[in-house]
XYZ file of N, CA and C in Angstrom:
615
model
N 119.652 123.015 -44.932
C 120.947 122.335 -45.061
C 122.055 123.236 -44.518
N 122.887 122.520 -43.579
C 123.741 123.611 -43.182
C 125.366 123.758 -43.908
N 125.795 124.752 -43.746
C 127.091 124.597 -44.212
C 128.003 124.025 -44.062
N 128.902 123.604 -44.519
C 129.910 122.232 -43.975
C 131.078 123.173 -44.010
N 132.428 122.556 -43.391
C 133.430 123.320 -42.767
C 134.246 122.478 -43.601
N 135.985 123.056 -44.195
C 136.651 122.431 -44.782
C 137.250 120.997 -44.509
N 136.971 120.920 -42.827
C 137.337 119.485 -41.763
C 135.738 118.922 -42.590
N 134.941 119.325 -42.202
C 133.162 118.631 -42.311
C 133.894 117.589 -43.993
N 134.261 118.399 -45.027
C 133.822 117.532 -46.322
C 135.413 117.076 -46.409
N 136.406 116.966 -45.603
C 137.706 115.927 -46.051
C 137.277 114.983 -45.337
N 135.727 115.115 -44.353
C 135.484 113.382 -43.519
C 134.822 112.914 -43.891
N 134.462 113.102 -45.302
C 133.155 112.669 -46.054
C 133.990 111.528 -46.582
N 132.773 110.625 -46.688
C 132.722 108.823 -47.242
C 132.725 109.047 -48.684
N 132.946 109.007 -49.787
C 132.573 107.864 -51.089
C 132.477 106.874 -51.376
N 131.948 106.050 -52.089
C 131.565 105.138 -52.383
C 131.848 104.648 -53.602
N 132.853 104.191 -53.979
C 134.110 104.633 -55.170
C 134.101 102.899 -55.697
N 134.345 102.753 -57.183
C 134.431 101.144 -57.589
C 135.975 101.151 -57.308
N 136.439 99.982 -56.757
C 137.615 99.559 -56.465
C 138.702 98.565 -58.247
N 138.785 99.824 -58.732
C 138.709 99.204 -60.149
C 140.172 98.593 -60.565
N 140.817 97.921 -61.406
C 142.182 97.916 -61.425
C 142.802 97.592 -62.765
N 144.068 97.574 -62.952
C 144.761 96.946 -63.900
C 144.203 98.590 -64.912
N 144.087 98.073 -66.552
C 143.961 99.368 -67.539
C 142.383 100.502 -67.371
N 141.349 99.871 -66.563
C 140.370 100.468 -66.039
C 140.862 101.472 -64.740
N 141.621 100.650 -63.804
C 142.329 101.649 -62.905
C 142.744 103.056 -63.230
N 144.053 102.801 -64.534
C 144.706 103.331 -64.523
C 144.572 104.512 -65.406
N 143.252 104.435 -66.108
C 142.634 105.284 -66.612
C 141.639 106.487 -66.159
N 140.733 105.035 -65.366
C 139.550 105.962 -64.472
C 139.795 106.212 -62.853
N 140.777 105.859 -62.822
C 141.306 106.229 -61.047
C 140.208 105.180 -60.567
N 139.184 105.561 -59.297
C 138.831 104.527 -58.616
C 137.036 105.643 -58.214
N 136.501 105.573 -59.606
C 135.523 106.482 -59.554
C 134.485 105.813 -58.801
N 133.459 106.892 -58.758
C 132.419 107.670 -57.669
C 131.169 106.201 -58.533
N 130.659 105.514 -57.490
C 129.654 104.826 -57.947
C 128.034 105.564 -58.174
N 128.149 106.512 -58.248
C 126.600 107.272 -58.844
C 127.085 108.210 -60.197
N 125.935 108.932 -60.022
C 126.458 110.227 -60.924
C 125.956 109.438 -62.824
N 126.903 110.237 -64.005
C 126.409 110.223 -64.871
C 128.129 109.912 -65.486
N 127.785 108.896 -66.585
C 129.371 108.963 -67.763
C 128.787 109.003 -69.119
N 129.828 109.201 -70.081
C 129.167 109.470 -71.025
C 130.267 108.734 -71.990
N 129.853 107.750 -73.528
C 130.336 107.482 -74.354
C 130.170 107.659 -74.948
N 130.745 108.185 -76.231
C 130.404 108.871 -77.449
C 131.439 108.974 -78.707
N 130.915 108.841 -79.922
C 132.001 108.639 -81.102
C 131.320 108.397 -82.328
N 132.017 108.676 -83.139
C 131.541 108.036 -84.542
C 130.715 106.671 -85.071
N 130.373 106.593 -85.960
C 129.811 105.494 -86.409
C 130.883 104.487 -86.938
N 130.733 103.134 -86.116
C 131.709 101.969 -86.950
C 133.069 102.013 -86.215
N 133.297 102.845 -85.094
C 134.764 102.982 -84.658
C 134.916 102.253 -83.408
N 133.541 101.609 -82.836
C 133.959 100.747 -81.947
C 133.568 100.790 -80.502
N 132.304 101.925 -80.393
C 131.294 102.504 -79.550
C 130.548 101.904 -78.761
N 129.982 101.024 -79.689
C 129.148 99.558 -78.837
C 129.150 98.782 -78.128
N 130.746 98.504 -78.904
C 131.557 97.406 -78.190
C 132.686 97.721 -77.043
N 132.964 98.731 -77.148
C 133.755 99.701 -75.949
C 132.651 99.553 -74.678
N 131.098 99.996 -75.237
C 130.114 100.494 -73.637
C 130.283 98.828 -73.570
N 129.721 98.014 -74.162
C 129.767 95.987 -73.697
C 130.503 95.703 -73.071
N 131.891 96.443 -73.380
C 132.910 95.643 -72.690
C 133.231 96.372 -71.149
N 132.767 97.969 -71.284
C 132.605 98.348 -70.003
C 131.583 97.926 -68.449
N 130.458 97.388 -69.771
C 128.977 97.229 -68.768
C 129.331 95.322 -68.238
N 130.353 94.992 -68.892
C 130.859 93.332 -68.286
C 131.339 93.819 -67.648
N 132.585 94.796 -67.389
C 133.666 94.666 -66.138
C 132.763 95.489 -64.781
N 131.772 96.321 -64.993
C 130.655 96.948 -63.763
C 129.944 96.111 -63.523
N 129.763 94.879 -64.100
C 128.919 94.007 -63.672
C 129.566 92.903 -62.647
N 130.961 92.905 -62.374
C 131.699 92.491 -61.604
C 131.290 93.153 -59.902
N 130.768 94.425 -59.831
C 131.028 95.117 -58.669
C 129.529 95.024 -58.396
N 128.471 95.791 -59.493
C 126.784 96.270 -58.932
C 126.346 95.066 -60.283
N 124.489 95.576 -59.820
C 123.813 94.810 -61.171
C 123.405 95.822 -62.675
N 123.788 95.251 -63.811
C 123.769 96.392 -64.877
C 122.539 96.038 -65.736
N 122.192 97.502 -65.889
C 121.276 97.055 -66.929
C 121.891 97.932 -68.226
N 121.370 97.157 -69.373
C 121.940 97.880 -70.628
C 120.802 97.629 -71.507
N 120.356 99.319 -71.966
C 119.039 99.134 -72.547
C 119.777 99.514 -74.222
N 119.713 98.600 -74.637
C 120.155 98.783 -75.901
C 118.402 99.391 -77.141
N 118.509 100.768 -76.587
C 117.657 101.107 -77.402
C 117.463 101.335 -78.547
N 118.280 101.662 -79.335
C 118.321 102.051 -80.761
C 118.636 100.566 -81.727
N 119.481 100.374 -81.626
C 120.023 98.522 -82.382
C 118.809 97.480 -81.839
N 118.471 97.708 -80.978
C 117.471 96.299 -79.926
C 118.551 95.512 -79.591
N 118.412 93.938 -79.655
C 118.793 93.013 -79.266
C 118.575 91.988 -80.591
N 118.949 92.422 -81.356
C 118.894 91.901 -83.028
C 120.262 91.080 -83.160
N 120.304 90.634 -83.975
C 121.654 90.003 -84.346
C 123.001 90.799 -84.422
N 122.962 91.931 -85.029
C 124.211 92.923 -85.105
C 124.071 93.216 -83.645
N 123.216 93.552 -82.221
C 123.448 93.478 -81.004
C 124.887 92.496 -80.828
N 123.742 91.005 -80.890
C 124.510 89.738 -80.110
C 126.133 89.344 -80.906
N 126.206 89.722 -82.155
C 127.644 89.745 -82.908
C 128.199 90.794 -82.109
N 128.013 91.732 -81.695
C 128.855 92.379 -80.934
C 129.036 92.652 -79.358
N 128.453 91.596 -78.678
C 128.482 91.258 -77.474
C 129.109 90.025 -77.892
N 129.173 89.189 -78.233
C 130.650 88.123 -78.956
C 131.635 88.891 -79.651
N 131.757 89.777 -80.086
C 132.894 90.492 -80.244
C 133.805 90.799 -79.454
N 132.631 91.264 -78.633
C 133.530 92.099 -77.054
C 133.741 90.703 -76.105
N 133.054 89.160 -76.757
C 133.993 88.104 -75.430
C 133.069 88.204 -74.389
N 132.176 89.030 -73.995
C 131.091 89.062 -72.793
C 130.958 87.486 -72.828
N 131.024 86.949 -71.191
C 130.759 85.696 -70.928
C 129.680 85.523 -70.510
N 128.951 83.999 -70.623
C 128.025 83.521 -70.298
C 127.541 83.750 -68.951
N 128.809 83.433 -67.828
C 128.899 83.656 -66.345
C 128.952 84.947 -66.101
N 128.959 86.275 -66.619
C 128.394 87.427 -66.134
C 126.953 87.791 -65.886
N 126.214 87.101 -64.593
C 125.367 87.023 -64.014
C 124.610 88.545 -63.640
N 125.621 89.480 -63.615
C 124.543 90.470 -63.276
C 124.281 91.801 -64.333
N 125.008 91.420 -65.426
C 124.779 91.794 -66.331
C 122.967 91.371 -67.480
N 122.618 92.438 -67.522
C 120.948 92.072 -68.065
C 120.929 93.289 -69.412
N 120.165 92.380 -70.289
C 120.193 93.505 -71.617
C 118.454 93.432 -71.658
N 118.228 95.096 -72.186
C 116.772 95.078 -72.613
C 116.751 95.591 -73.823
N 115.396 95.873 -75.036
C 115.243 96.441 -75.902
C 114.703 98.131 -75.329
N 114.727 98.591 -76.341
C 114.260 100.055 -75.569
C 112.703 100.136 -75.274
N 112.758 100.910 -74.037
C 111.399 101.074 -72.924
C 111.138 102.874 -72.915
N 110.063 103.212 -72.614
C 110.090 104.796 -72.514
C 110.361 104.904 -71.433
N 110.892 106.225 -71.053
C 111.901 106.469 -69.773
C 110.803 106.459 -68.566
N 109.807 106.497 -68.916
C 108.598 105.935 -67.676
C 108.671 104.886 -67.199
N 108.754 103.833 -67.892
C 108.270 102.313 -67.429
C 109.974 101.731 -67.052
N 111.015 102.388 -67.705
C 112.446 102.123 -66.988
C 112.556 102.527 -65.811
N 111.820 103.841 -65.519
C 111.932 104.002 -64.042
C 111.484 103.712 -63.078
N 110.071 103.087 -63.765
C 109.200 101.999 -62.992
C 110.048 100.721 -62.409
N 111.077 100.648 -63.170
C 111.405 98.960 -62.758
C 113.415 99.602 -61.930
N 113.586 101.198 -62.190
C 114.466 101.349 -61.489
C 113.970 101.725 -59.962
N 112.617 101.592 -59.707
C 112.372 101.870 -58.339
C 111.647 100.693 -57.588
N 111.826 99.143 -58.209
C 111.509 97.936 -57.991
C 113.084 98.359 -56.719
N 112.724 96.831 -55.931
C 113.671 96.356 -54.983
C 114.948 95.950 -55.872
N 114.472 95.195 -56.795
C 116.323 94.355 -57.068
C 116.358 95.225 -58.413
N 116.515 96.805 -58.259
C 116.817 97.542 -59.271
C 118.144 97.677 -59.261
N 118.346 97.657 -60.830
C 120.277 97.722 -60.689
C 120.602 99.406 -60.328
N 121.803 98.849 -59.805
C 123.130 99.912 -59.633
C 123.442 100.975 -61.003
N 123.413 100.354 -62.144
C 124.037 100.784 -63.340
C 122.676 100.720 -64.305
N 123.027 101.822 -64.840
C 122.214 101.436 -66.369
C 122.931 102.558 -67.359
N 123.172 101.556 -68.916
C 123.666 102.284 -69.793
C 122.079 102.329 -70.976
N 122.199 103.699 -71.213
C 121.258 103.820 -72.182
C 122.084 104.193 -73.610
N 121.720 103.078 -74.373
C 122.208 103.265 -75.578
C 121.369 103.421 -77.041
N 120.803 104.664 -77.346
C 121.783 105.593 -76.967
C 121.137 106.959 -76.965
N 121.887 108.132 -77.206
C 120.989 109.028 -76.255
C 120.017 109.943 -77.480
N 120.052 109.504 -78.599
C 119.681 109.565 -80.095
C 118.140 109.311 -79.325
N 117.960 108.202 -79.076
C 116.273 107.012 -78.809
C 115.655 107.809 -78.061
N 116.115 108.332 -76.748
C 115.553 109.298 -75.835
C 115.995 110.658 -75.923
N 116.262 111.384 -76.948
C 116.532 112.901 -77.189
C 114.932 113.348 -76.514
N 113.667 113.067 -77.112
C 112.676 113.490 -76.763
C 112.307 113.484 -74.864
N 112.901 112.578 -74.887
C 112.305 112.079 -73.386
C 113.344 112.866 -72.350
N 114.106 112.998 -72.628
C 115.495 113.826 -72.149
C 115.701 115.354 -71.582
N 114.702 116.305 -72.450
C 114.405 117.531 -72.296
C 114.102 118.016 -71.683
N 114.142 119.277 -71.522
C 113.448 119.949 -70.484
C 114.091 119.881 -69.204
N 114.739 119.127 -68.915
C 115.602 119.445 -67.926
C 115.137 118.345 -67.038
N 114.443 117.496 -68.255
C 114.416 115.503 -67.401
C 115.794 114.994 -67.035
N 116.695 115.196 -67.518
C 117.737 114.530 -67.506
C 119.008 114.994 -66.142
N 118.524 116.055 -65.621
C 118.729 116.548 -64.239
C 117.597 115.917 -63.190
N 117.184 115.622 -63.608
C 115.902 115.340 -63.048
C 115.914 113.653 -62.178
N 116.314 113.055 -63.661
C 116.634 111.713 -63.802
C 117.813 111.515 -62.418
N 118.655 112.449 -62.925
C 120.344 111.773 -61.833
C 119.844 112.398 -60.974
N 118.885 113.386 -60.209
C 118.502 113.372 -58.851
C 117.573 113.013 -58.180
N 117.042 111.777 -59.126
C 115.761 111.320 -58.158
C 116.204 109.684 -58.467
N 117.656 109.358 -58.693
C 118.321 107.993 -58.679
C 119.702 108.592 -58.339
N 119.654 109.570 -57.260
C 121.300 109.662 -57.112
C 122.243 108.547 -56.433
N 121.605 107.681 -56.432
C 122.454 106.570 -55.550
C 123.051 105.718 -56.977
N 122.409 105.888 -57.777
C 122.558 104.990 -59.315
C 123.984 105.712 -60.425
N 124.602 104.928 -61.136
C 125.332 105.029 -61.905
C 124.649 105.187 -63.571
N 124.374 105.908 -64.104
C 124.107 106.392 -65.687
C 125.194 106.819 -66.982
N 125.105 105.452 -67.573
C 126.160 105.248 -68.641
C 125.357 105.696 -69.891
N 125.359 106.818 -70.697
C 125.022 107.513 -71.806
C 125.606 106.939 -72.839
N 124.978 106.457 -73.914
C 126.392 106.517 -75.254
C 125.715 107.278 -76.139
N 126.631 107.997 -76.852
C 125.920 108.756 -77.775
C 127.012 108.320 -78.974
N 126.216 108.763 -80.477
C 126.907 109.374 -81.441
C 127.496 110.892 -81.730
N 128.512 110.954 -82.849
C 129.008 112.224 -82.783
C 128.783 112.510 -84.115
N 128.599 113.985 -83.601
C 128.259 115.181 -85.054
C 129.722 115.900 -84.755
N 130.241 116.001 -86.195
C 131.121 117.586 -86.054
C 131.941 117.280 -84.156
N 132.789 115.779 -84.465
C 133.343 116.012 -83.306
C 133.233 116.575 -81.729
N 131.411 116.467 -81.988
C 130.598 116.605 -80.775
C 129.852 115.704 -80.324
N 129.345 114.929 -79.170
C 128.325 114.326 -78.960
C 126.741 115.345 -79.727
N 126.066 114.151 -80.151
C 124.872 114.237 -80.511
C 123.573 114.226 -80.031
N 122.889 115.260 -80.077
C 121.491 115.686 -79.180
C 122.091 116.386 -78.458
N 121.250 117.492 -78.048
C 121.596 118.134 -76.638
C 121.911 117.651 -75.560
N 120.901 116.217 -75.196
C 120.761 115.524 -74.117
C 122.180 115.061 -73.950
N 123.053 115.004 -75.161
C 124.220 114.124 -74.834
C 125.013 115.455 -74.476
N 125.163 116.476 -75.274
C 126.018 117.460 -74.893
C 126.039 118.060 -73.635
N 124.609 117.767 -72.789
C 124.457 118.463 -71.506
C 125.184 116.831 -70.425
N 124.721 115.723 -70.914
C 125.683 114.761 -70.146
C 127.258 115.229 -70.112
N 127.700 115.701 -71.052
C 129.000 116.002 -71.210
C 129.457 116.734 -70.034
N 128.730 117.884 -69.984
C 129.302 118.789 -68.823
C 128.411 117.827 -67.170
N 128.178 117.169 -67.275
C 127.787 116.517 -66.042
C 128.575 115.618 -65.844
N 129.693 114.725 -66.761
C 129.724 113.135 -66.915
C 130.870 113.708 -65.636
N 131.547 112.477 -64.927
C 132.484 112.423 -64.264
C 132.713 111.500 -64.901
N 133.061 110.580 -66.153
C 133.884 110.545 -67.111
C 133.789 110.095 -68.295
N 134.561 110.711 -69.702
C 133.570 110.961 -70.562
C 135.023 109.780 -70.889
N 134.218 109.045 -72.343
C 135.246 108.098 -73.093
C 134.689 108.490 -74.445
N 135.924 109.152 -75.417
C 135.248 109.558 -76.699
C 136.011 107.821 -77.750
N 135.337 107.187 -78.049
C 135.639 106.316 -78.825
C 136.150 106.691 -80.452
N 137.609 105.898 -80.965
C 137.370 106.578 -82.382
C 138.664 105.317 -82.436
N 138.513 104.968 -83.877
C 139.381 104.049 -83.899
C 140.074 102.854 -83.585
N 139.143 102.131 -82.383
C 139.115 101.322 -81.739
C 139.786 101.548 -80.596
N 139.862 102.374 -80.098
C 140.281 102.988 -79.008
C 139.609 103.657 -78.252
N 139.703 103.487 -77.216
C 138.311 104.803 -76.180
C 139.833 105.918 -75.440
N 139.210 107.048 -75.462
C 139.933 108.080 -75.086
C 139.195 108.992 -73.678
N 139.939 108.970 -72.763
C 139.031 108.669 -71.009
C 139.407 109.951 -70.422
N 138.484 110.778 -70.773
C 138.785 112.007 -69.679
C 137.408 112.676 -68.732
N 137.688 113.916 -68.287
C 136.842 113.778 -66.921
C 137.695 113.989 -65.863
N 136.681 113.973 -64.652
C 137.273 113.819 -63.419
C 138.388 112.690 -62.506
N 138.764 112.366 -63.437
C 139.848 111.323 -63.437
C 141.333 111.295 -63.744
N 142.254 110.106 -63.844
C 143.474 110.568 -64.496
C 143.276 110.943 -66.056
N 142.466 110.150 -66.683
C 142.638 109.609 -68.301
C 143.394 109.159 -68.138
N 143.556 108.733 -70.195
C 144.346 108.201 -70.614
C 143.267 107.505 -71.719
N 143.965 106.145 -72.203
C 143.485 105.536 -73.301
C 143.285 103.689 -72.864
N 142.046 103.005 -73.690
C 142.094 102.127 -73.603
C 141.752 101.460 -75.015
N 142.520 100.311 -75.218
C 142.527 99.975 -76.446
C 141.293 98.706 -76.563
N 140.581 98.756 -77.694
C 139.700 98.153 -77.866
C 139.836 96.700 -78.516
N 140.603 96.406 -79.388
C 140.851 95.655 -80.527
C 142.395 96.136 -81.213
N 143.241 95.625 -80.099
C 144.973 96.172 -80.378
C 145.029 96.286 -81.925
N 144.976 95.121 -82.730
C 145.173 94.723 -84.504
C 144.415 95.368 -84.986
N 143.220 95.569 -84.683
C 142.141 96.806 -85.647
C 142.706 98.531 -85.381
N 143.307 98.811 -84.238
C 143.156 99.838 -83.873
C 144.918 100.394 -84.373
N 145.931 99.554 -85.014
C 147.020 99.900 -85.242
C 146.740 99.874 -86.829
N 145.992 99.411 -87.088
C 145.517 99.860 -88.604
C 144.253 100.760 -88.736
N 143.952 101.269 -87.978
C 143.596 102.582 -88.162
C 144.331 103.803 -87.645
N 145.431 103.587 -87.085
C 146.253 104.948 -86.472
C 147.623 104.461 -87.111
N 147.912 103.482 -87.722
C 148.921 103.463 -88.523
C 150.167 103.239 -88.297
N 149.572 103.087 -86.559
C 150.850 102.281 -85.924
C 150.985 101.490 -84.954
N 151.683 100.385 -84.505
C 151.537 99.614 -83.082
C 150.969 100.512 -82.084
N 150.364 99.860 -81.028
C 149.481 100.189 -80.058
C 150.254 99.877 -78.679
């Protein structure tokens, strides 16, 4: 591989989602591969923050969302009606959890999606290790990997999530019904549930 010249990488292409309105103005107009990461407490609105993210990416590529830990149980589908996900989001696809073998089996099919959120990174701590999870984002670097994790002690949970952390190009820590967006981006904040989230911070939103 040869060395590139400071002209060589300002003529370089990305391949960036053309995003807009409070997604814009949060996540700038990010890099369609690579790794993000969501993460937060229990009950603050985590689930339904990644749902409502994996509808608006399903506008651009095809998503998959492996809802591993919850399945596709009823507390799932109450909160994919929570979040308003419509019927007509066509390229949006939900699975129950798969071992990270047979997911990658079907991420190296032809009509493999663009996106996949694994929720969450608790289900595959085991599968994750060892330095799979480097492994993973370079043998799908063309692919987008949405992590959600839970939090310990104001940290993402498992290693696997803490090492997404320093990889994510952009992390959203959820708490309060609010997602909080930093990373390689502008940040900022996006509100989840305006009326839930001013009664937990105690004030208009």
């Amino acid at each position: 591989m040869r060395a590139l010249s400071v002209s060589n990488i300002y003529e370089k292409k990305f391949k960036t989602f053309p995003f807009t309105g409070i997604w814009q103005k949060a996540m700038d107009n990010p890099e369609r591969n690579g790794c993000w990461l969501v993460y937060g407490a229990e009950k603050n609105g985590k689930t339904w923050f990644s749902i409502k993210l994996a509808e608006y990416l399903a506008t651009f590529e095809r998503v998959y969302y492996v809802s591993a830990e919850e399945g596709l149980g009823k507390g799932f589908v109450d909160a994919c009606k929570r979040a308003r996900v419509q019927v007509t989001t066509k390229q949006l696809n939900f699975l129950e959890y798969l071992p990270l073998v047979e997911l990658e089996e079907k991420l190296n099919s032809k009509k493999a999606p663009k996106i996949i959120f694994l929720d969450n990174c608790t289900s595959y701590a085991d599968e994750l290790k060892g330095g799979v999870l480097n492994q993973l984002l370079r043998k799908h670097s063309d692919k987008l990997f949405v992590f959600v994790a839970h939090e310990e002690k104001g940290e993402p949970y498992t290693a696997a999530a803490k090492m997404c952390r320093k990889l994510a190009k952009v992390i959203c820590r959820v708490e309060g019904l609010t997602a909080h967006i930093s990373g390689r981006c502008s940040g900022g904040k996006i509100v989840i549930d305006e009326n839930k989230a001013a009664l937990y911070w105690g004030q208009p939103e």
